[in-house]
Coordinates of C-alpha atoms in Angstrom, one line a residue:
M1 CA 58.1 23.2 -85.0
P2 CA 60.4 21.5 -82.5
S3 CA 59.3 21.7 -78.9
R4 CA 60.9 24.2 -76.7
L5 CA 63.4 22.8 -74.2
R6 CA 63.6 24.4 -70.8
S7 CA 66.6 24.1 -68.6
T8 CA 66.5 23.7 -64.9
L9 CA 67.6 27.4 -64.6
S10 CA 64.7 28.7 -66.7
R11 CA 62.2 26.5 -65.0
S12 CA 63.2 27.9 -61.6
L13 CA 62.6 31.4 -62.8
S14 CA 59.1 32.9 -62.5
R15 CA 57.7 34.5 -65.7
R16 CA 57.5 38.2 -65.5
P17 CA 54.5 40.0 -67.0
L18 CA 55.3 41.6 -70.4
D19 CA 54.9 45.1 -71.4
T20 CA 52.0 44.7 -73.8
G21 CA 52.1 48.3 -74.9
G22 CA 55.7 48.3 -75.9
A23 CA 56.6 48.4 -79.6
Y24 CA 58.5 45.6 -81.2
R25 CA 62.2 46.3 -81.3
C26 CA 64.9 45.1 -83.7
P27 CA 68.0 43.8 -81.8
S28 CA 70.4 45.7 -84.2
C29 CA 68.4 48.9 -84.6
A30 CA 66.6 49.4 -81.3
P31 CA 68.1 51.7 -78.6
R32 CA 70.4 49.6 -76.5
R33 CA 68.9 49.4 -73.0
R34 CA 71.5 47.4 -71.2
T35 CA 70.7 46.4 -67.7
L36 CA 73.7 44.1 -66.9
V37 CA 77.4 44.6 -67.2
T38 CA 79.6 41.5 -67.0
R39 CA 82.3 41.0 -64.5
T40 CA 79.7 41.5 -61.7
G41 CA 78.8 37.9 -61.0
V42 CA 78.1 34.9 -63.1
S43 CA 74.9 33.9 -61.3
A44 CA 73.3 37.2 -61.6
N45 CA 74.2 37.5 -65.3
V46 CA 72.6 34.1 -66.1
D47 CA 69.5 35.0 -64.1
K48 CA 69.0 38.4 -66.0
F49 CA 69.9 36.9 -69.3
D50 CA 67.3 34.3 -69.0
R51 CA 64.7 36.9 -68.0
A52 CA 65.7 38.9 -71.1
R53 CA 64.9 35.9 -73.2
Q54 CA 61.5 35.5 -71.5
G55 CA 60.7 39.1 -72.4
S56 CA 61.9 39.2 -75.9
R57 CA 59.4 40.4 -78.5
Q58 CA 60.1 40.0 -82.2
G59 CA 63.1 39.2 -84.4
S60 CA 65.4 41.1 -86.5
G61 CA 65.3 40.6 -90.3
L62 CA 61.8 39.3 -89.8
L63 CA 60.2 38.7 -93.1
E64 CA 57.9 35.7 -92.7
S65 CA 56.8 34.3 -89.2
T66 CA 54.5 31.5 -88.4
S67 CA 53.4 30.1 -85.1
A68 CA 52.4 26.6 -84.0
G69 CA 48.8 27.7 -83.2
N70 CA 48.4 30.9 -85.1
T71 CA 49.9 32.4 -88.3
R72 CA 51.2 35.9 -88.2
S73 CA 53.0 37.5 -91.2
F74 CA 54.5 40.9 -91.2
T75 CA 57.5 42.7 -92.7
T76 CA 60.3 44.6 -91.2
S77 CA 63.7 45.8 -92.3
P78 CA 66.7 43.5 -91.7
A79 CA 68.6 44.0 -88.6
I80 CA 71.2 46.5 -90.0
N81 CA 71.3 50.1 -89.2
P82 CA 69.8 51.9 -92.2
G83 CA 72.2 54.1 -94.0
K84 CA 71.2 57.3 -95.7
T85 CA 74.2 57.8 -97.9
V86 CA 75.9 55.4 -100.3
P87 CA 79.6 55.7 -101.2
P88 CA 80.0 57.1 -104.7
R89 CA 81.8 54.0 -106.0
F90 CA 78.8 51.8 -105.0
K91 CA 76.0 54.2 -106.1
E92 CA 75.6 52.6 -109.5
L93 CA 75.5 49.1 -108.1
Y94 CA 73.0 50.2 -105.3
D95 CA 70.7 51.9 -107.8
S96 CA 70.8 48.8 -110.1
L97 CA 70.0 46.4 -107.2
S98 CA 67.1 48.7 -106.3
G99 CA 66.0 48.4 -109.8
V100 CA 66.2 44.6 -109.6
N101 CA 64.0 44.9 -106.4
D102 CA 61.3 46.8 -108.4
A103 CA 61.5 44.8 -111.6
A104 CA 61.8 41.3 -110.2
I105 CA 60.4 41.5 -106.7
E106 CA 58.7 38.0 -107.0
Q107 CA 62.0 36.3 -108.1
V108 CA 64.4 37.3 -105.4
S109 CA 64.5 37.0 -101.6
I110 CA 63.6 40.4 -100.3
S111 CA 65.4 39.9 -97.0
R112 CA 68.7 39.0 -98.7
L113 CA 68.3 41.7 -101.2
Q114 CA 67.7 44.3 -98.3
L115 CA 70.8 42.8 -96.6
A116 CA 72.9 43.4 -99.7
L117 CA 71.5 47.0 -100.0
R118 CA 72.3 47.8 -96.4
G119 CA 75.9 46.5 -96.9
L120 CA 76.3 48.9 -99.9
E121 CA 75.3 51.9 -97.7
S122 CA 78.5 51.8 -95.6
E123 CA 82.2 51.9 -96.2
V124 CA 82.6 49.1 -93.7
P125 CA 79.6 46.9 -93.9
L126 CA 78.3 44.8 -91.0
I127 CA 79.0 41.1 -91.9
R128 CA 76.6 38.5 -90.5
I129 CA 77.9 35.1 -89.6
A130 CA 75.7 32.3 -88.7
V131 CA 77.1 29.4 -86.6
L132 CA 74.6 26.6 -86.8
G133 CA 74.9 23.3 -84.8
L134 CA 73.4 20.2 -86.4
D135 CA 70.2 19.4 -84.4
N136 CA 71.4 21.4 -81.3
A137 CA 73.5 24.5 -80.6
D138 CA 76.0 22.9 -78.2
S139 CA 78.8 22.5 -80.7
A140 CA 78.1 25.9 -82.1
R141 CA 78.4 27.6 -78.7
K142 CA 81.6 25.9 -77.9
L143 CA 83.1 26.9 -81.2
V144 CA 82.0 30.5 -80.9
R145 CA 83.6 30.7 -77.5
L146 CA 86.9 29.5 -78.9
L147 CA 86.7 31.8 -81.9
L148 CA 86.1 35.0 -79.7
A149 CA 87.9 34.3 -76.5
D150 CA 90.9 36.4 -75.7
P151 CA 93.8 34.1 -74.8
L152 CA 95.8 36.9 -73.1
G153 CA 92.9 37.8 -70.8
P154 CA 91.1 36.0 -68.0
R155 CA 87.9 34.1 -68.6
E156 CA 85.1 36.5 -69.1
D157 CA 81.6 36.3 -67.9
W158 CA 80.1 36.2 -71.4
E159 CA 81.8 32.9 -71.9
D160 CA 79.9 31.6 -68.8
L161 CA 76.7 33.0 -70.2
L162 CA 77.2 31.4 -73.5
D163 CA 78.1 28.0 -71.9
G164 CA 75.1 28.2 -69.6
Y165 CA 72.7 29.2 -72.3
D166 CA 69.7 26.9 -72.5
S167 CA 70.3 25.5 -76.1
D168 CA 66.8 25.1 -77.4
P169 CA 67.5 23.7 -80.9
A170 CA 65.2 26.3 -82.4
R171 CA 66.3 29.2 -80.3
G172 CA 69.1 31.6 -81.2
V173 CA 71.5 34.1 -79.6
L174 CA 73.1 37.1 -81.3
I175 CA 76.7 38.1 -80.5
R176 CA 78.0 41.5 -81.4
Y177 CA 81.0 43.7 -80.7
G178 CA 81.0 46.0 -77.7
E179 CA 83.6 47.8 -75.7
V180 CA 81.9 46.4 -72.6
S181 CA 80.6 42.8 -72.5
E182 CA 77.0 42.9 -71.6
T183 CA 73.6 41.6 -72.4
I184 CA 70.8 43.5 -74.1
P185 CA 67.5 42.4 -72.5
N186 CA 63.9 42.9 -73.7
N187 CA 64.7 42.5 -77.3
L188 CA 63.5 40.3 -80.0
L189 CA 66.6 38.1 -80.0
P190 CA 68.8 37.6 -77.0
T191 CA 72.0 39.6 -77.6
I192 CA 75.4 39.6 -76.0
T193 CA 78.0 42.2 -76.7
V194 CA 81.6 40.9 -76.6
R195 CA 84.9 42.9 -76.7
S196 CA 86.6 40.6 -79.3
P197 CA 89.3 41.6 -81.9
V198 CA 87.8 39.1 -84.4
L199 CA 84.4 40.8 -84.2
K200 CA 85.9 44.3 -84.3
K201 CA 88.4 43.7 -87.1
G202 CA 85.9 42.0 -89.4
N203 CA 82.9 44.0 -88.2
F204 CA 81.2 40.7 -87.6
E205 CA 77.8 39.9 -86.0
I206 CA 77.4 36.2 -85.1
L207 CA 74.2 34.4 -84.8
V208 CA 74.3 31.1 -82.8
S209 CA 71.5 28.8 -83.6
S210 CA 70.9 25.3 -84.9
L211 CA 70.1 23.5 -88.1
G212 CA 68.1 20.3 -88.5
S213 CA 70.1 17.5 -90.1
D214 CA 67.0 16.2 -91.9
S215 CA 66.1 19.6 -93.5
G216 CA 63.6 18.8 -96.3
S217 CA 62.5 15.3 -97.4
S218 CA 65.2 12.8 -98.3
G219 CA 66.4 13.0 -101.9
T220 CA 65.2 16.6 -102.6
T221 CA 67.5 19.4 -103.4
I222 CA 67.8 22.1 -100.8
S223 CA 68.8 25.7 -101.7
A224 CA 71.4 28.0 -100.3
D225 CA 68.7 29.6 -98.1
T226 CA 68.8 26.5 -95.9
F227 CA 72.3 27.6 -94.7
L228 CA 72.3 31.4 -95.4
V229 CA 68.8 32.3 -94.1
P230 CA 68.4 30.1 -90.9
N231 CA 65.1 30.0 -89.0
V232 CA 65.1 31.3 -85.4
T233 CA 62.3 30.6 -83.0
I234 CA 61.2 33.4 -80.9
Q235 CA 58.6 33.9 -78.1
T236 CA 56.3 36.8 -79.0
S237 CA 53.9 37.0 -76.0
H238 CA 53.3 35.9 -72.4
S239 CA 50.9 33.3 -73.7
G240 CA 53.8 31.2 -75.0
R241 CA 53.1 31.6 -78.7
Q242 CA 56.2 31.2 -80.8
N243 CA 57.0 32.5 -84.3
V244 CA 59.8 31.4 -86.7
V245 CA 62.1 34.3 -87.9
R246 CA 64.1 34.1 -91.1
Y247 CA 67.4 35.7 -90.4
P248 CA 69.6 36.2 -93.6
V249 CA 73.4 36.1 -93.2
H250 CA 76.5 36.5 -95.3
R251 CA 78.5 33.4 -94.3
S252 CA 77.5 30.3 -92.5
I253 CA 79.4 27.7 -90.4
V254 CA 77.7 24.4 -89.8
C255 CA 79.0 22.5 -86.7
G256 CA 78.8 18.8 -86.1
E257 CA 80.1 16.3 -83.7
G258 CA 81.8 13.1 -84.6
V259 CA 81.3 10.8 -87.5
D260 CA 77.5 11.2 -87.3
G261 CA 77.9 15.0 -87.6
L262 CA 80.3 14.5 -90.6
Q263 CA 77.8 12.2 -92.3
A264 CA 74.9 14.6 -91.6
F265 CA 76.8 17.6 -93.0
S266 CA 78.0 15.6 -96.1
A267 CA 74.3 14.5 -96.7
L268 CA 73.2 18.1 -96.6
I269 CA 75.9 19.4 -98.8
G270 CA 75.4 16.7 -101.3
R271 CA 71.7 17.6 -101.6
S272 CA 72.3 21.4 -101.7
N273 CA 72.5 23.6 -104.8
L274 CA 74.8 26.4 -103.5
K275 CA 75.8 27.6 -107.0
N276 CA 78.2 30.5 -106.6
E277 CA 77.8 30.6 -102.8
V278 CA 79.9 27.5 -102.2
E279 CA 82.6 29.5 -100.4
S280 CA 80.0 31.0 -98.1
V281 CA 79.2 27.8 -96.3
R282 CA 81.9 25.9 -94.3
G283 CA 81.5 22.8 -92.2
V284 CA 83.3 22.5 -88.8
I285 CA 83.3 18.9 -87.5
E286 CA 84.5 18.1 -84.0
L287 CA 86.6 15.0 -84.0
S288 CA 88.9 14.2 -81.0
G289 CA 92.0 12.1 -81.1
L290 CA 93.3 13.0 -84.6
E291 CA 97.0 14.0 -84.4
R292 CA 96.7 15.9 -87.7
K293 CA 93.5 17.7 -88.5
P294 CA 92.7 17.4 -92.2
S295 CA 91.2 20.5 -93.8
S296 CA 89.7 21.6 -97.0
S297 CA 88.1 24.6 -98.5
R298 CA 84.6 23.4 -97.4
V299 CA 85.3 21.3 -94.2
S300 CA 87.5 21.8 -91.1
F301 CA 88.1 19.3 -88.4
V302 CA 88.6 20.6 -84.9
D303 CA 89.3 19.2 -81.4
V304 CA 87.4 21.5 -79.0
A305 CA 88.7 19.8 -75.9
Q306 CA 92.3 20.3 -77.1
A307 CA 91.6 23.9 -78.0
T308 CA 90.0 24.6 -74.6
A309 CA 92.8 23.0 -72.8
A310 CA 95.4 25.2 -74.7
L311 CA 93.3 28.3 -74.0
D312 CA 93.2 27.4 -70.2
K313 CA 97.1 26.9 -70.3
I314 CA 97.9 30.4 -71.8
R315 CA 95.5 32.0 -69.3
E316 CA 97.2 30.3 -66.3
S317 CA 100.5 31.8 -67.3
V318 CA 102.2 33.3 -70.4
R319 CA 105.1 30.8 -69.7
N320 CA 102.8 28.2 -71.2
A321 CA 103.0 29.9 -74.6
T322 CA 104.7 27.0 -76.2
E323 CA 102.2 24.4 -75.0
Y324 CA 99.4 26.8 -76.0
E325 CA 100.8 27.2 -79.5
R326 CA 101.2 23.5 -79.9
G327 CA 97.7 22.6 -78.7
W328 CA 96.0 25.5 -80.4
N329 CA 97.5 24.8 -83.8
G330 CA 96.9 21.1 -83.4
S331 CA 93.2 21.7 -82.5
G332 CA 92.3 23.0 -86.1
V333 CA 90.5 26.2 -84.8
Q334 CA 92.9 28.7 -86.2
P335 CA 92.0 27.9 -89.9
V336 CA 88.4 28.6 -89.1
I337 CA 89.4 32.0 -87.7
D338 CA 91.5 32.6 -90.8
W339 CA 88.6 31.8 -93.0
L340 CA 86.4 34.3 -91.2
S341 CA 89.0 37.0 -91.4
A342 CA 89.6 36.4 -95.1
S343 CA 85.9 36.5 -95.8
A344 CA 85.8 40.2 -95.0
Q345 CA 89.3 41.3 -96.0
N346 CA 89.5 43.4 -99.3
T347 CA 92.4 42.5 -101.6
K348 CA 92.2 45.8 -103.3
E349 CA 91.5 49.3 -101.9
D350 CA 88.0 50.7 -102.6
A351 CA 86.8 47.3 -103.7
L352 CA 83.6 45.7 -102.6
N353 CA 83.7 43.6 -99.4
P354 CA 84.2 40.0 -100.5
A355 CA 81.3 38.8 -98.3
L356 CA 79.0 40.9 -100.4
V357 CA 80.0 39.6 -103.8
P358 CA 78.6 36.0 -103.6
L359 CA 75.4 37.5 -102.0
I360 CA 74.8 39.9 -104.8
E361 CA 75.7 37.3 -107.4
S362 CA 73.3 34.9 -105.9
L363 CA 70.5 37.5 -106.0
L364 CA 71.1 38.4 -109.6
D365 CA 71.3 34.7 -110.6
A366 CA 68.0 34.2 -108.8
A367 CA 66.4 37.2 -110.4
D368 CA 67.7 36.0 -113.9
E369 CA 66.5 32.5 -113.3
G370 CA 63.1 33.7 -112.1
Y371 CA 62.8 36.0 -115.1
N372 CA 63.6 33.1 -117.5
I373 CA 61.0 30.9 -115.9
Q374 CA 58.4 33.8 -116.0
N375 CA 59.3 34.5 -119.6
A376 CA 59.0 30.8 -120.6
K377 CA 55.7 30.6 -118.8
A378 CA 54.4 33.7 -120.6
I379 CA 55.4 32.3 -124.0
Y380 CA 53.7 29.0 -123.1
D381 CA 50.5 30.8 -122.1
Q382 CA 50.7 32.6 -125.5
T383 CA 51.0 29.4 -127.4
I384 CA 48.0 27.8 -125.9
G385 CA 45.3 27.4 -128.6
V386 CA 47.7 28.1 -131.4
A387 CA 47.8 25.6 -134.3
S388 CA 50.6 23.2 -134.2
E389 CA 53.2 22.8 -137.0
E390 CA 51.4 19.8 -138.4
V391 CA 48.2 21.6 -138.7
R392 CA 49.9 24.6 -140.4
S393 CA 51.7 22.3 -142.8
E394 CA 48.4 20.6 -143.8
L395 CA 46.7 24.0 -144.3
E396 CA 49.6 25.3 -146.4
S397 CA 49.4 22.3 -148.7
G398 CA 45.7 23.1 -149.0
V399 CA 46.7 26.7 -150.1
T400 CA 48.8 25.2 -152.9
D401 CA 45.9 22.9 -154.1
W402 CA 43.6 26.0 -154.1
A403 CA 46.1 28.1 -156.1
E404 CA 46.3 25.4 -158.9
R405 CA 42.4 25.2 -159.1
A406 CA 42.1 28.9 -159.1
H407 CA 44.4 29.6 -161.9
S408 CA 42.8 26.9 -163.9
E409 CA 39.4 28.3 -163.3
L410 CA 40.6 31.8 -164.3
R411 CA 41.9 30.5 -167.5
S412 CA 38.9 28.4 -168.5
S413 CA 36.1 30.7 -167.2
L414 CA 37.5 33.9 -168.9
E415 CA 38.0 32.0 -172.2
A416 CA 34.4 30.8 -172.0
G417 CA 33.2 34.2 -171.2
F418 CA 35.1 35.9 -174.0
A419 CA 34.0 33.2 -176.5
S420 CA 30.3 33.6 -175.6
P421 CA 27.9 34.9 -178.3
R422 CA 27.0 38.0 -176.2
W423 CA 30.6 39.1 -176.0
R424 CA 31.1 38.2 -179.7
G425 CA 28.1 40.2 -180.5
L426 CA 29.9 43.3 -179.6
A427 CA 31.8 43.4 -182.9
W428 CA 32.8 46.8 -184.2
W429 CA 30.3 46.9 -186.9
K430 CA 27.4 46.0 -184.5
L431 CA 28.2 48.8 -182.2
F432 CA 25.8 51.1 -184.0
W433 CA 22.8 49.2 -182.5
R434 CA 24.4 47.4 -179.5
V435 CA 26.5 50.3 -178.0
D436 CA 24.2 50.5 -175.0
D437 CA 24.8 46.8 -174.2
V438 CA 28.6 47.2 -173.7
G439 CA 28.4 48.0 -170.0
M440 CA 25.9 45.3 -169.3
I441 CA 27.7 42.5 -171.1
T442 CA 31.1 43.3 -169.7
S443 CA 29.6 43.6 -166.2
E444 CA 27.9 40.2 -166.7
I445 CA 31.2 38.6 -167.6
L446 CA 33.0 40.0 -164.6
E447 CA 30.1 39.0 -162.2
K448 CA 29.7 35.5 -163.5
R449 CA 33.0 34.5 -165.0
F450 CA 35.6 36.1 -162.8
L451 CA 36.8 33.6 -160.1
R452 CA 33.4 32.9 -158.5
R453 CA 34.4 29.4 -157.4
A454 CA 37.8 30.5 -156.2
E455 CA 36.2 33.2 -154.1
R456 CA 33.8 30.7 -152.4
E457 CA 36.7 28.4 -151.6
V458 CA 38.6 31.2 -150.0
I459 CA 35.7 32.0 -147.6
W460 CA 35.4 28.3 -146.8
T461 CA 39.1 27.9 -146.3
S462 CA 39.1 31.0 -143.9
G463 CA 36.5 29.1 -141.8
K464 CA 39.1 26.4 -141.3
Y465 CA 41.6 29.0 -140.4
Q466 CA 39.2 30.4 -137.8
Q467 CA 38.6 26.9 -136.4
A468 CA 42.4 26.3 -136.2
G469 CA 42.8 29.7 -134.2
L470 CA 44.7 31.4 -136.9
L471 CA 42.3 34.3 -137.3
E472 CA 41.4 36.8 -134.6
E473 CA 37.9 36.9 -133.2
L474 CA 35.4 39.2 -135.0
S475 CA 34.5 42.3 -133.1
P476 CA 31.1 44.0 -133.3
S477 CA 30.7 45.9 -136.5
A478 CA 29.1 48.9 -134.7
S479 CA 28.3 50.2 -131.3
S480 CA 24.9 49.9 -129.8
E481 CA 24.3 53.7 -130.2
S482 CA 25.2 53.8 -133.9
T483 CA 22.6 54.3 -136.6
P484 CA 22.2 51.9 -139.5
D485 CA 24.0 54.2 -141.9
T486 CA 27.0 54.7 -139.6
A487 CA 27.0 51.0 -138.9
T488 CA 27.2 50.2 -142.6
A489 CA 30.0 52.7 -143.0
K490 CA 32.0 51.5 -140.1
S491 CA 31.5 47.8 -140.6
T492 CA 34.5 45.6 -139.9
P493 CA 35.9 43.9 -143.0
P494 CA 35.6 40.2 -143.3
P495 CA 38.5 38.1 -141.9
W496 CA 39.0 36.3 -145.2
P497 CA 41.2 37.7 -148.0
T498 CA 39.2 40.0 -150.2
Q499 CA 41.7 40.6 -153.1
I500 CA 39.3 38.9 -155.7
T501 CA 36.3 40.8 -154.6
D502 CA 38.3 44.1 -154.6
I503 CA 39.8 43.5 -158.0
R504 CA 36.3 42.7 -159.5
T505 CA 34.9 45.8 -158.0
K506 CA 37.8 47.8 -159.3
L507 CA 37.3 46.4 -162.8
L508 CA 33.5 47.1 -162.6
T509 CA 34.0 50.7 -161.5
T510 CA 37.0 51.7 -163.7
T511 CA 37.4 49.7 -166.9
V512 CA 33.7 49.0 -167.7
P513 CA 32.6 52.6 -167.8
S514 CA 35.8 53.4 -169.8
L515 CA 35.0 50.8 -172.3
Q516 CA 31.4 51.9 -172.6
A517 CA 32.5 55.5 -173.0
L518 CA 34.9 54.4 -175.8
A519 CA 32.3 52.6 -177.7
Q520 CA 29.9 55.5 -177.6
S521 CA 32.6 57.9 -178.7
L522 CA 33.5 55.6 -181.6
V523 CA 29.9 55.3 -182.8
L524 CA 29.4 59.1 -182.4
F525 CA 32.6 59.9 -184.4
S526 CA 31.7 57.5 -187.2
V527 CA 28.2 58.8 -187.5
S528 CA 29.1 62.4 -187.3
T529 CA 32.0 62.0 -189.8
T530 CA 29.9 60.0 -192.3
T531 CA 27.1 62.6 -192.0
L532 CA 29.5 65.6 -192.5
T533 CA 31.2 64.1 -195.5
S534 CA 27.9 63.1 -197.0
A535 CA 26.6 66.6 -196.6
L536 CA 29.7 67.9 -198.1
S537 CA 29.2 65.7 -201.1
A538 CA 25.7 66.9 -201.6
L539 CA 26.7 70.5 -201.4
T540 CA 29.5 69.9 -204.0
Y541 CA 27.0 68.2 -206.3
V542 CA 24.7 71.3 -205.9
S543 CA 27.4 73.9 -206.1
I544 CA 29.4 72.6 -209.1
P545 CA 27.1 71.7 -212.1
S546 CA 29.9 70.0 -213.9
A547 CA 30.4 67.5 -211.1
S548 CA 28.9 64.2 -211.7
V549 CA 27.1 62.2 -209.0
Y550 CA 30.0 59.7 -208.7
E551 CA 32.4 62.5 -208.3
S552 CA 30.4 64.3 -205.7
C553 CA 29.9 61.0 -203.6
T554 CA 33.6 60.5 -203.4
L555 CA 33.8 62.8 -200.4
G556 CA 31.1 60.9 -198.6
A557 CA 32.6 57.6 -199.4
V558 CA 36.0 58.7 -198.1
G559 CA 34.5 59.9 -194.8
L560 CA 32.5 56.7 -194.4
I561 CA 35.5 54.4 -195.0
Y562 CA 37.8 56.5 -192.7
S563 CA 35.3 56.5 -189.8
L564 CA 34.5 52.8 -190.1
R565 CA 38.2 51.8 -190.4
R566 CA 39.0 53.9 -187.4
Q567 CA 36.1 52.5 -185.3
Q568 CA 37.3 48.9 -186.3
K569 CA 40.8 49.4 -185.3
K570 CA 40.2 51.2 -182.0
W571 CA 37.4 48.9 -180.8
D572 CA 39.4 45.8 -181.6
V573 CA 42.3 47.2 -179.8
A574 CA 40.2 48.2 -176.8
R575 CA 38.5 44.8 -176.6
G576 CA 41.8 43.0 -176.7
F577 CA 43.4 45.3 -174.1
W578 CA 40.4 44.8 -171.8
E579 CA 40.6 41.1 -172.0
D580 CA 44.3 41.1 -171.3
E581 CA 43.7 43.5 -168.4
V582 CA 41.0 41.3 -166.9
R583 CA 43.3 38.2 -167.1
E584 CA 46.3 40.0 -165.7
E585 CA 44.2 41.5 -162.7
G586 CA 42.9 38.1 -162.1
R587 CA 46.3 36.5 -161.9
N588 CA 47.4 39.3 -159.6
S589 CA 44.4 38.9 -157.3
L590 CA 45.2 35.1 -157.1
L591 CA 48.9 35.8 -156.2
D592 CA 47.9 38.3 -153.6
T593 CA 45.3 36.0 -152.1
E594 CA 47.7 33.0 -152.1
A595 CA 50.4 35.2 -150.3
Q596 CA 47.9 36.4 -147.7
M597 CA 46.6 32.9 -147.1
R598 CA 50.2 31.5 -146.6
E599 CA 50.9 34.4 -144.2
I600 CA 47.8 33.5 -142.2
V601 CA 48.9 29.9 -142.0
R602 CA 52.5 30.6 -141.1
E603 CA 52.1 33.6 -138.7
G604 CA 48.4 33.6 -137.8
G605 CA 47.1 33.1 -134.3
K606 CA 48.4 34.7 -131.1
Q607 CA 51.4 36.8 -131.5
I608 CA 54.4 35.4 -129.4
D609 CA 56.7 37.9 -127.8
N610 CA 60.3 36.6 -127.4
E611 CA 60.5 38.5 -124.1
V612 CA 57.6 39.6 -121.9
D613 CA 59.5 42.5 -120.4
S614 CA 63.0 43.4 -121.5
R615 CA 63.3 46.0 -118.8
T616 CA 63.9 43.3 -116.2
R617 CA 66.8 41.8 -118.2
D618 CA 68.3 45.1 -118.9
T619 CA 68.2 45.9 -115.1
I620 CA 69.9 42.6 -114.2
A621 CA 72.5 43.2 -116.9
R622 CA 73.2 46.6 -115.6
A623 CA 73.6 45.3 -112.1
R624 CA 76.1 42.6 -113.2
K625 CA 78.2 45.3 -115.0
A626 CA 78.2 47.5 -112.0
L627 CA 79.2 44.5 -109.8
E628 CA 82.1 43.7 -112.0
D629 CA 83.3 47.3 -111.8
V630 CA 83.6 47.1 -108.0
K631 CA 84.7 43.6 -107.4
A632 CA 88.2 43.1 -106.0

């Protein structure tokens, strides 16, 4: 923090004890307790004004304050009279900005956001202008006096107050419009009210302070806050402790002297990143001796001595108007006044004040940029621990190799199982004594021949997926209070694909019992049919004496042949159908398993959201649309 400079006048004054019980007051919101009216004597004014500085408490627009020996942080509202009603045409924009404050509070400057909201609460918003002198406030005070002085009136006492003000580089003074020129003592920031048409017409409030020409380290980019949120040092207690106050403004004028000032301002602007607030910062460089003052949209050159002489001429007599006009126009001060007036002049009725537009746009850009950074950081945090594309490609090629081996195993294993002696022993004519072995033999084929190796490889491959972070962590299968029965019922399924196991279980529980039942029904039908026809043949032989044995046995032979033929046809069809069904279900299980494994490889791991919170982006978009609707 720069050391506090003391003038001869302030050193000659004794320090008055402070009212330690008084509350901190904002210079723009606190009751105006004026104790001095100008035009009563310059020396008395300077004396009381300096005592007002000694007794000032805290700053307006104070958001962050730090002291040299102690750190003290607190929050207050910006120094603008709080409005209770919002004009209807600004209501949507006001609500949208309030939503930005709630949704992106970490991305935007709260002091500048509050400044914008206060501006929307009035038909004619108060426009803050900061006039900052490079390294000291001398050039800034001289320029402000020329901007606000009334050429048709005599020299006023506030001009002497401003000229005699002890320009500590870190101190500031606030100038506001008032019907009577006076000082406001015992406030956070020394304040002077001036009856100036410039202040009244534009509803301006001017902060006179200083700006270090070496802001930040050399080569680093500085933000717009360096110019539009100047720091002001205030004395907070009788102990001499000083705090730094951040005072947001709408526009800023940076004053420099000579070639050194021009170089310092050019260096600051060259390192700055003003974005859409380029028009909100203007440089005013004092250069004497130039017959023609060059001017641009960002820099004006003025001759303070020439402007002061012209002002003194017109005040001596109105007959010097020609000399005044020549000197005033040649000094380059009038373009600065025109720039100030244009910054608060609406080009269209019921439009938003031009000074608020770049401020709100800057806030929305900051919120959008902060949101993008936060969103990118959240996505990065989500991708930590997720397998890379190279690992996923390698794992997917492993899935292809597994699928080829599994299909080969399905074909060879089932062919071997269906060609085994035990399965061939279930021929239709052997069902009479092996019908009870159908379920056991078919179950054995499914248990031992149905993709056993492929299933083990799936489990092993899932372990690789788990290691690569593609599978979620397993949760406990049951709570600590659950019983063994409920734990078994509520157990968590394994993380690997279980299509092969599920299909095998399905075949064991559905097709095997059906095949067993069919075999039993065929044997029962054959036995019963043969028995009945044989009995009928015997009854015929007994009942008809003329019937020979061969004739009587014809019925029994027909029944036997029919039942055996029927058993042969149905059992062969059933066996073939079951073999085809097992093969088809095996292929389907392999396809489903392969598809799930590929899905795990491609999409497994942490789920990445494209946006952490779309509500913030929607709020910013709504605020931008509302701003476009009210812009001039």
